[in-house]
XYZ file of C-alpha atoms in Angstrom:
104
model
C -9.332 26.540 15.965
C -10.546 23.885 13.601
C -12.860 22.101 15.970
C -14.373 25.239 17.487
C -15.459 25.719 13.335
C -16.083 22.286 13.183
C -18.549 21.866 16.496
C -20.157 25.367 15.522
C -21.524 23.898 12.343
C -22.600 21.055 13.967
C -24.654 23.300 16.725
C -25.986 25.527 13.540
C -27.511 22.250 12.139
C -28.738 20.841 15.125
C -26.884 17.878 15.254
C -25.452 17.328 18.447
C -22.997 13.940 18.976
C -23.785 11.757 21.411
C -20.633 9.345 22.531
C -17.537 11.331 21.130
C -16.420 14.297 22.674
C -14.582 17.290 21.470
C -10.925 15.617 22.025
C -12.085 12.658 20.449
C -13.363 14.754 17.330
C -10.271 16.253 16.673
C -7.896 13.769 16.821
C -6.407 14.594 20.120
C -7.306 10.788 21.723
C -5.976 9.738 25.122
C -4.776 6.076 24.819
C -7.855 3.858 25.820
C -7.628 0.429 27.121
C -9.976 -2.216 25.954
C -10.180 -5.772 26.138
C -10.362 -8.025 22.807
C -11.024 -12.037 22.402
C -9.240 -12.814 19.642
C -8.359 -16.446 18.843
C -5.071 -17.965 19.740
C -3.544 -18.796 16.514
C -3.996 -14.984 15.137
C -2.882 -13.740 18.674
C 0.337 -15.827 18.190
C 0.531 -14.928 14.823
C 0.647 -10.884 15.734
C 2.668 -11.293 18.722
C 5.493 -13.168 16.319
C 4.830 -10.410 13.658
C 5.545 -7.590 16.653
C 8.933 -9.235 17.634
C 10.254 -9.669 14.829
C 9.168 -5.890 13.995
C 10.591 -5.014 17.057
C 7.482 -3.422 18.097
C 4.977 -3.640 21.189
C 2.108 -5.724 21.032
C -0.361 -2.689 21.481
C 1.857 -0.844 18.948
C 1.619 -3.768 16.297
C -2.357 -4.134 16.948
C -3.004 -0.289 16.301
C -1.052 -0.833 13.245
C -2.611 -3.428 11.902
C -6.086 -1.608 12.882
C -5.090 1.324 11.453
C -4.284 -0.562 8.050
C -7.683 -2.271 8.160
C -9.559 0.794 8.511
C -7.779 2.519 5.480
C -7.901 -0.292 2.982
C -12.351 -0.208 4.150
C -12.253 3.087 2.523
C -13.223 2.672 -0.784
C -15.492 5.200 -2.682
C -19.205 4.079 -3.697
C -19.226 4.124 -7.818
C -20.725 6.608 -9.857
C -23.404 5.980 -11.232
C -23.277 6.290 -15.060
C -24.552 9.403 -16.705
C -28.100 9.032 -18.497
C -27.726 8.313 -22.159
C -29.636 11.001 -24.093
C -31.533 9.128 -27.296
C -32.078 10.973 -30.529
C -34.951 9.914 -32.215
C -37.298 9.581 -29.268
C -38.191 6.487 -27.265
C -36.902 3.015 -27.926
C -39.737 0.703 -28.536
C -39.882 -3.527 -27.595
C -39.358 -4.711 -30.806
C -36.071 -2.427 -30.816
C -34.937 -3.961 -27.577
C -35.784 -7.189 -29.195
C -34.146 -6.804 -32.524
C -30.917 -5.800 -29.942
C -31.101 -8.360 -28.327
C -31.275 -10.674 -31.446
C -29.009 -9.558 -33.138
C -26.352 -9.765 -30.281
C -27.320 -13.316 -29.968
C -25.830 -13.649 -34.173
């Protein structure tokens, strides 16, 4: 089983998590009840949005969490790759002449 794997690494590296549990880990999440204070206009706003969806509230707001959480992933950028310079170091009166010249 994939979590067995998954929680045997974890034990080999000594890293041990504290609030989620194996269920939780896998993906195999009882429903969970929570209570949220959102303000009125965007709670009218997604409980119009569910009807007309045709959905239940707690449907529509998992949704809508669901889409939020997948449009936060977004990879770091790369950093760029050195430049290798033939010819040795660049000295400040290079940079300078750059610059200058840019400027033209």
């Amino acid at each position: 089983m994939k979590s067995e794997r998954f929680f045997a690494e974890l034990k080999r590296r000594n890293v041990y998590p504290v609030a989620l549990t194996e269920n939780q880990l896998s993906g195999n999440m009882a429903p969970m009840k929570t209570t949220l204070d959102l303000p009125d206009a965007l709670m009218r706003e997604v409980k119009i949005r569910a009807v007309r969806e045709r959905k239940k509230l707690k449907d529509a707001i998992a949704e809508f969490i669901r889409k939020g959480m997948a449009a936060g992933k977004t990879r770091p950028a790369k950093a760029p790759k050195p430049v290798k310079l033939r010819g040795g170091p660049i000295t400040t009166e290079e940079i300078e002449a750059a610059i200058a010249w840019g400027r033209d």
